[in-house]
Coordinates of C-alpha atoms in Angstrom, one line a residue:
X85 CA -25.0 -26.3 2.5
X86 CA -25.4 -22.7 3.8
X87 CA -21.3 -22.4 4.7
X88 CA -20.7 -23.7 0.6
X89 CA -22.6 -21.3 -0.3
X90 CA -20.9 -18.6 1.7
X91 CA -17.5 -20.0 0.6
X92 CA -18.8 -19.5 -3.1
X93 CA -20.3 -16.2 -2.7
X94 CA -17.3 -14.7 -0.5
X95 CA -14.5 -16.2 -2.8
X96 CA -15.8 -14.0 -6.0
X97 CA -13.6 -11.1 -6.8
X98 CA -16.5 -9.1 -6.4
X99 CA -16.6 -9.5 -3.0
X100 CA -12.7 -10.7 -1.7
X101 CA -10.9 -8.0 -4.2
X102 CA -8.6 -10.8 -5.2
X103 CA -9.2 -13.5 -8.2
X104 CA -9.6 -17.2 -7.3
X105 CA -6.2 -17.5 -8.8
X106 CA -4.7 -14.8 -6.7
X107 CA -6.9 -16.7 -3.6
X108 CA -5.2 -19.6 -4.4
X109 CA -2.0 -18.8 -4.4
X110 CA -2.2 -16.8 -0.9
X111 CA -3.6 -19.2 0.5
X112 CA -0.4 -21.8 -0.5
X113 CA 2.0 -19.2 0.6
X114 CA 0.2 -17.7 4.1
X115 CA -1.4 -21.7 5.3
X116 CA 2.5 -22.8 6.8
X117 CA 3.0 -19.6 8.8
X118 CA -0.5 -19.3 9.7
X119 CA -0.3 -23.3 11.4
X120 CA 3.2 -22.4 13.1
X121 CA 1.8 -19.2 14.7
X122 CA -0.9 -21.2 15.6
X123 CA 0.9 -24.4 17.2
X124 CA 3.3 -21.9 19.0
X125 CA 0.9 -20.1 20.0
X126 CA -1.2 -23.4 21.7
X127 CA 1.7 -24.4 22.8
X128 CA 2.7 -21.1 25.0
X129 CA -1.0 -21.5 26.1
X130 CA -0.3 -25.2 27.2
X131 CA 3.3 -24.6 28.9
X132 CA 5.1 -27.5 27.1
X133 CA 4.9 -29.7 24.2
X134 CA 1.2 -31.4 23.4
X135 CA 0.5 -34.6 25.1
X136 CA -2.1 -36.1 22.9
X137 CA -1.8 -37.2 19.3
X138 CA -2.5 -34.4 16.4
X139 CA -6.4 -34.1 15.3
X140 CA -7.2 -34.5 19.0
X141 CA -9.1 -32.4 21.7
X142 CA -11.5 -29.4 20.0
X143 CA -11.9 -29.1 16.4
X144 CA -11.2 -25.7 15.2
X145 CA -14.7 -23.5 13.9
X146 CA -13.3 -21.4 10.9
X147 CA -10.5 -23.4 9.2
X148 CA -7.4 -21.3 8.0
X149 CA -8.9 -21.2 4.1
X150 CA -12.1 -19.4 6.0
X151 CA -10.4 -17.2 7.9
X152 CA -8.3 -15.9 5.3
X153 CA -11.5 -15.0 2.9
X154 CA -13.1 -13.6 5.8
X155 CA -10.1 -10.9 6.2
X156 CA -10.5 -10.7 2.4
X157 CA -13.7 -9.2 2.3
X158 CA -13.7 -7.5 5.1
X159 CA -10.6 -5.5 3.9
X160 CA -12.3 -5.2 0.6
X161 CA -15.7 -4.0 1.9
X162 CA -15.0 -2.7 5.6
X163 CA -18.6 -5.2 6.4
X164 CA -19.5 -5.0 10.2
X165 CA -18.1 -8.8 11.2
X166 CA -21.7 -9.8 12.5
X167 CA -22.5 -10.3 8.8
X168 CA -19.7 -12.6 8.0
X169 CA -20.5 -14.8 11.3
X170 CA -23.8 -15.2 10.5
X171 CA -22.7 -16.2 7.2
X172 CA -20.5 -18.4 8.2
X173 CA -22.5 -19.6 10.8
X174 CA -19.9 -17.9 14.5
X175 CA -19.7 -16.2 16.9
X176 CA -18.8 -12.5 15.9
X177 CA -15.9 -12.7 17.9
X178 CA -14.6 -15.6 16.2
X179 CA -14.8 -13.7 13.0
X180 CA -12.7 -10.9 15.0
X181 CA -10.3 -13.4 15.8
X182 CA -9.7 -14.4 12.0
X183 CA -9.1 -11.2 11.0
X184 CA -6.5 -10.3 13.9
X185 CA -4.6 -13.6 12.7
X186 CA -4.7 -13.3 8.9
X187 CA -3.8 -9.7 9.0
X188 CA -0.9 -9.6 10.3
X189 CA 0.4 -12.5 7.9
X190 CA -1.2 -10.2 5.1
X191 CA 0.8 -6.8 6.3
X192 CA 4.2 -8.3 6.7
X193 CA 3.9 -10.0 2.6
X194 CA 6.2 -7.0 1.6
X195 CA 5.7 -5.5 -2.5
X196 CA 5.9 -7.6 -5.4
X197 CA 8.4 -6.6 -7.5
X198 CA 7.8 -5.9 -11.6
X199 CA 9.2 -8.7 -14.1
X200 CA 10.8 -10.4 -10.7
X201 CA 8.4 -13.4 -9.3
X202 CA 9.2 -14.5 -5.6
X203 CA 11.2 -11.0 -5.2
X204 CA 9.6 -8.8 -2.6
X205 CA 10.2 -5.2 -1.2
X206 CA 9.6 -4.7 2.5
X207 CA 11.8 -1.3 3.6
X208 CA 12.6 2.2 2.2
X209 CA 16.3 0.4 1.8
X210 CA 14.8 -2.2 -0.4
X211 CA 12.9 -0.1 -2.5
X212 CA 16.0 2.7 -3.3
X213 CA 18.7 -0.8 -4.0
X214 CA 16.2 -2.1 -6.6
X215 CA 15.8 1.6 -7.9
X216 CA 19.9 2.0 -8.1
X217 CA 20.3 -1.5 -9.6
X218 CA 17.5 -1.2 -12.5
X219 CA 18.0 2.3 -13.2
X220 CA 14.1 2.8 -12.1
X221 CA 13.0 6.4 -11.9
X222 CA 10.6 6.7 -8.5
X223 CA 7.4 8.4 -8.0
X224 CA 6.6 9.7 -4.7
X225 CA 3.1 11.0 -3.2
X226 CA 1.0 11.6 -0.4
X227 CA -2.2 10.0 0.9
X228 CA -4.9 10.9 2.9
X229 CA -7.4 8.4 4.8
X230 CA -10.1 10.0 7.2
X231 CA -10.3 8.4 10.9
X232 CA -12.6 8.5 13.4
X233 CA -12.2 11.4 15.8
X234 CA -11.2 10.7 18.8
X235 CA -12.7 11.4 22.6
X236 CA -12.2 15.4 23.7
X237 CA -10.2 13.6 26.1
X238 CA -7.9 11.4 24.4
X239 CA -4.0 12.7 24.3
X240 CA -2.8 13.8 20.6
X241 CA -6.0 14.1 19.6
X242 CA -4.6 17.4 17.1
X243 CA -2.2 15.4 15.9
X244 CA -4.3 13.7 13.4
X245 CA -6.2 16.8 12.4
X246 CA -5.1 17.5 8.7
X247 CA -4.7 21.2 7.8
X248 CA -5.6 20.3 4.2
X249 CA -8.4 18.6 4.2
X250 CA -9.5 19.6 8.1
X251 CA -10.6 16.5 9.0
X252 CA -9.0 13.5 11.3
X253 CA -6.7 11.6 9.2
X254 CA -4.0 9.2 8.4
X255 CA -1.1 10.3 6.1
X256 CA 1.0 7.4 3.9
X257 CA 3.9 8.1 1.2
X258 CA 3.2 6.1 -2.1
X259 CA 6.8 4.9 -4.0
X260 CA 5.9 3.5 -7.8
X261 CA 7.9 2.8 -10.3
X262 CA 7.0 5.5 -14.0
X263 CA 4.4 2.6 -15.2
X264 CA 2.5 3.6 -11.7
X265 CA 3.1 -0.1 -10.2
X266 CA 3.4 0.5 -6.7
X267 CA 6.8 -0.3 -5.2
X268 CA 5.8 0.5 -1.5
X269 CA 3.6 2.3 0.5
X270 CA 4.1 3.0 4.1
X271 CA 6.1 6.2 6.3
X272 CA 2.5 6.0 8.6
X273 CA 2.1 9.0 10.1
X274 CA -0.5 11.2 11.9
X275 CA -2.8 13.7 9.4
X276 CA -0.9 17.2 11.1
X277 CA 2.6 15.9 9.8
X278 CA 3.5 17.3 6.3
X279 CA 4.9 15.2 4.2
X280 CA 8.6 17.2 4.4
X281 CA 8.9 16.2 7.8
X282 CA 8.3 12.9 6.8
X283 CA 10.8 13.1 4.6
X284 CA 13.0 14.1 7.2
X285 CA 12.1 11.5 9.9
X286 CA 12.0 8.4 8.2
X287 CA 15.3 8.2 6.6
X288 CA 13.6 9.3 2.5
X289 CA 16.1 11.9 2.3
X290 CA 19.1 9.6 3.7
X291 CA 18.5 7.2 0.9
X292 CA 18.5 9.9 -1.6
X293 CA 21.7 10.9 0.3
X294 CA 23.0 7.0 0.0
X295 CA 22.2 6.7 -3.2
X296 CA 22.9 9.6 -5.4
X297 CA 21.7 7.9 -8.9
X298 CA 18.0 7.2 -7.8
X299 CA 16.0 9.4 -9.7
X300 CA 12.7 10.4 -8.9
X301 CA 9.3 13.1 -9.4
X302 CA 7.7 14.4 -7.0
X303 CA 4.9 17.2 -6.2
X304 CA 5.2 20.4 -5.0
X305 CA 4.6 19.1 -1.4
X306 CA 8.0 18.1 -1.4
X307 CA 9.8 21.1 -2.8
X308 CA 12.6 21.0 0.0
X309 CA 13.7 17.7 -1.0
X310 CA 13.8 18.6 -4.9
X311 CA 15.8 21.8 -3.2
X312 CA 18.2 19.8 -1.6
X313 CA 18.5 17.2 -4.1
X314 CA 18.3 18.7 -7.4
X315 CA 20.4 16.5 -9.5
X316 CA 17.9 13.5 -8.6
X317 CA 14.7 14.8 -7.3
X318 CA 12.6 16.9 -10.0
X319 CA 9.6 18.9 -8.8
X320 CA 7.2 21.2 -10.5
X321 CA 8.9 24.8 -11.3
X322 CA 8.4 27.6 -8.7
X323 CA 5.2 29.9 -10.2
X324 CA 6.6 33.4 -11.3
X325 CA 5.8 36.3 -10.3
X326 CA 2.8 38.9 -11.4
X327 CA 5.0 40.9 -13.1
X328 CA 6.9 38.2 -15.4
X329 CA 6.1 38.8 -18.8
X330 CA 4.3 36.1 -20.8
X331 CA 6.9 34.1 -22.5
X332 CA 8.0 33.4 -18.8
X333 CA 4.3 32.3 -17.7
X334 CA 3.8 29.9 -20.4
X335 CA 7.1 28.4 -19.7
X336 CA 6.2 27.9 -16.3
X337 CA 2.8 26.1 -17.2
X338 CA 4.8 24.1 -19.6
X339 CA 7.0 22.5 -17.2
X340 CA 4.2 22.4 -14.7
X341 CA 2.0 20.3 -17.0
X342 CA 5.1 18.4 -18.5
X343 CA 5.5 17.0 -14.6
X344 CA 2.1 16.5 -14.0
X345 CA 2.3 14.6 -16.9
X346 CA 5.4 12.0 -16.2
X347 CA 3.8 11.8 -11.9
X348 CA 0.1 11.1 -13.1
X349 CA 0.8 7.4 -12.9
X350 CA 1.9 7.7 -8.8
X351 CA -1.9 9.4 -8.4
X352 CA -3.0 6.3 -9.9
X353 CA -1.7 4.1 -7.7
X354 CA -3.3 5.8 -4.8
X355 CA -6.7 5.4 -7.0
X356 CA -5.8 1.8 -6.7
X357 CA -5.6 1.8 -2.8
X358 CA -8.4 3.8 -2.5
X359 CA -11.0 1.2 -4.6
X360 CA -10.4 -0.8 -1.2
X361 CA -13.3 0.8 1.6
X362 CA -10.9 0.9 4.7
X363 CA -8.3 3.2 2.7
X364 CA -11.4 5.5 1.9
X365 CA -12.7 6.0 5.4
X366 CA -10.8 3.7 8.0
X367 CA -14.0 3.3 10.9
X368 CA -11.5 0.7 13.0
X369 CA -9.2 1.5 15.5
X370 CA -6.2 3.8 14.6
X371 CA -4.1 1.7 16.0
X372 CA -5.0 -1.2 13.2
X373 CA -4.6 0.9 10.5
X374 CA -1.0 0.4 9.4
X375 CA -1.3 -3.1 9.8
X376 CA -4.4 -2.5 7.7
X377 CA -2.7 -0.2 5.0
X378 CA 0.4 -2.4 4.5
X379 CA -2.0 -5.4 3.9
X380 CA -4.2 -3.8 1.5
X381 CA -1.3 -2.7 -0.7
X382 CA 0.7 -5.8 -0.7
X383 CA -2.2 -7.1 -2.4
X384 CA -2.4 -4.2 -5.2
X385 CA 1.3 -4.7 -5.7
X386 CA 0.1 -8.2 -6.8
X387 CA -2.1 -7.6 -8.9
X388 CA 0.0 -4.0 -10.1
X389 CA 3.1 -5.9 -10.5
X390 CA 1.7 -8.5 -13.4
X391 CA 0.9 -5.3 -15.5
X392 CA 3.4 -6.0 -18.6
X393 CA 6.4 -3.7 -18.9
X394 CA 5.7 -1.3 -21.8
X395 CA 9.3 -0.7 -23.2
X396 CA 10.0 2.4 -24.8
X397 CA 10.9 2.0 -28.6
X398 CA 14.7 3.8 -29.5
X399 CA 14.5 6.4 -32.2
X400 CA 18.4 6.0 -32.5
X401 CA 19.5 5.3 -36.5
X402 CA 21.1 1.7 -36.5
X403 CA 23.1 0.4 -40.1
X404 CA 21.3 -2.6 -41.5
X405 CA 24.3 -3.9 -43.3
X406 CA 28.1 -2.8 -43.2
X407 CA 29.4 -0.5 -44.9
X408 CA 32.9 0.5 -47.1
X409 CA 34.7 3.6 -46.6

């Protein structure tokens, strides 16, 4: 009775982020990967082929439907995994084990694509191709997640110190399309690393290079890319100086709100992200947290990606009936 209860109670959105319908539907598409991974990995253990008939030997505690809610909420809620086991009525570490199984499987889902069902985005080269063949303009941002700080001792323990915020994080770059339905989020990188040399070590600039009709808006963080691309990247205009007069001032806070206005949506899709707890304060291991990152956004790209299209209505005159010269 007490583990149908903690089914019911853990499967509510509330609690898993997802909707049963959403639930339902991860769990058809992650159950066959999940059973190979496990039989291959049984089988490694075993050093051959089984020798007794399926549904022998030690039944399983968690079944795969458990395990996957389990990751659920604690991706949702960041809750200490004693509180799930004793829920479900484990070991802690057997809760630790579900999670380290179904994550994984979560994180490698890729980004659900707008208007395109069974269509997913996985790379920076997927994202640009389905920019360039729907004519989609691209927002791009930056996102912060605090760590934990590291022992005095540990190596590269300034490398995740953020000059912005002066705290230990964890920087991601956010692509959405101009509706703010994210595309991708990944380029993982330690809090010291500005986001132009991101732009420069993960190959963003090389696919604006590849591509030259991706369009795309982007903040003043990434000024050198709008400088070096300025027939396709747009950026907010450079502030004058003290001594421009006034019509050139409030030109300059035109444009700078007009772009604010057409990136606002990008800023909401890392609003999304951060209604999950781990992409507010990440208290795991840094070495989890991409695997933790990519799975939390495939899921908003989900839920972002059934978000109608809202088409923009043409202003252009059109004849209603022929007419004679």
């Amino acid at each position: 009775m007490k583990l149908t209860w903690a089914r019911t109670a853990c499967s509510h959105p509330a609690l898993s982020g997802v909707s049963r319908a959403h639930f339902g539907e991860l769990f058809a598409e992650l159950a066959g990967p999940w059973e190979a991974a496990r039989q291959s990995a049984l089988q490694a253990a075993r050093g051959g082929p089984r020798r007794r008939a399926a549904g022998a030997g030690r039944k399983a505690k968690l079944v795969f439907f458990n395990r996957l809610l389990i990751t659920l909420v604690i991706l949702r809620h960041q809750l200490p995994h004693e509180v799930l086991a004793e829920l479900f009525e484990v070991d802690h570490s057997t809760v630790s084990e579900a999670v380290r199984q179904a994550r994984p499987l979560l994180a490698a889902r890729g980004f659900a694509v707008p208007d395109r069902p069974g269509v997913r985005l996985r790379t920076l080269e997927d994202v640009f191709a389905y920019a360039e063949a729907e004519g989609i303009g691209l927002r791009l941002d930056g996102a912060e997640t605090q760590v934990r700080r590291p022992q005095a001792s540990r190596p590269g323990r300034r490398a995740f110190v953020s000059g912005k915020r002066r705290q230990n994080t964890i920087k991601s770059t956010t692509f959405s399309d101009g509706q703010g339905r994210m595309l991708l989020a990944g380029v993982i990188r330690p809090g010291r690393m500005h986001d132009q040399t991101a732009v420069r070590t993960e190959g963003i600039a090389e696919q604006f290079r590849l591509r030259p009709r991706v369009q795309a808006k982007v903040d003043s963080g990434y000024a050198g890319l709008a400088k070096e691309f300025p027939e396709q990247v747009s950026a907010p205009p450079k502030k004058p100086k003290d001594e421009a007069c006034d019509g050139e001032k409030r030109a300059w806070r035109e444009g700078r709100r007009r772009q604010s206005s057409a990136r606002i949506c990008v800023e909401h899709t890392n609003a999304e992200l951060r209604q999950w707890a781990p992409l507010r304060r990440f208290t795991g291991r840094r070495e989890t947290y991409a695997e933790t990152h990519l799975a939390i956004a495939g899921l908003v790209s989900d839920r972002a990606a059934r978000r109608p299209t809202r088409r923009e209505t043409s202003t252009e005159l059109v004849l209603t009936r022929a007419t004679t010269c």
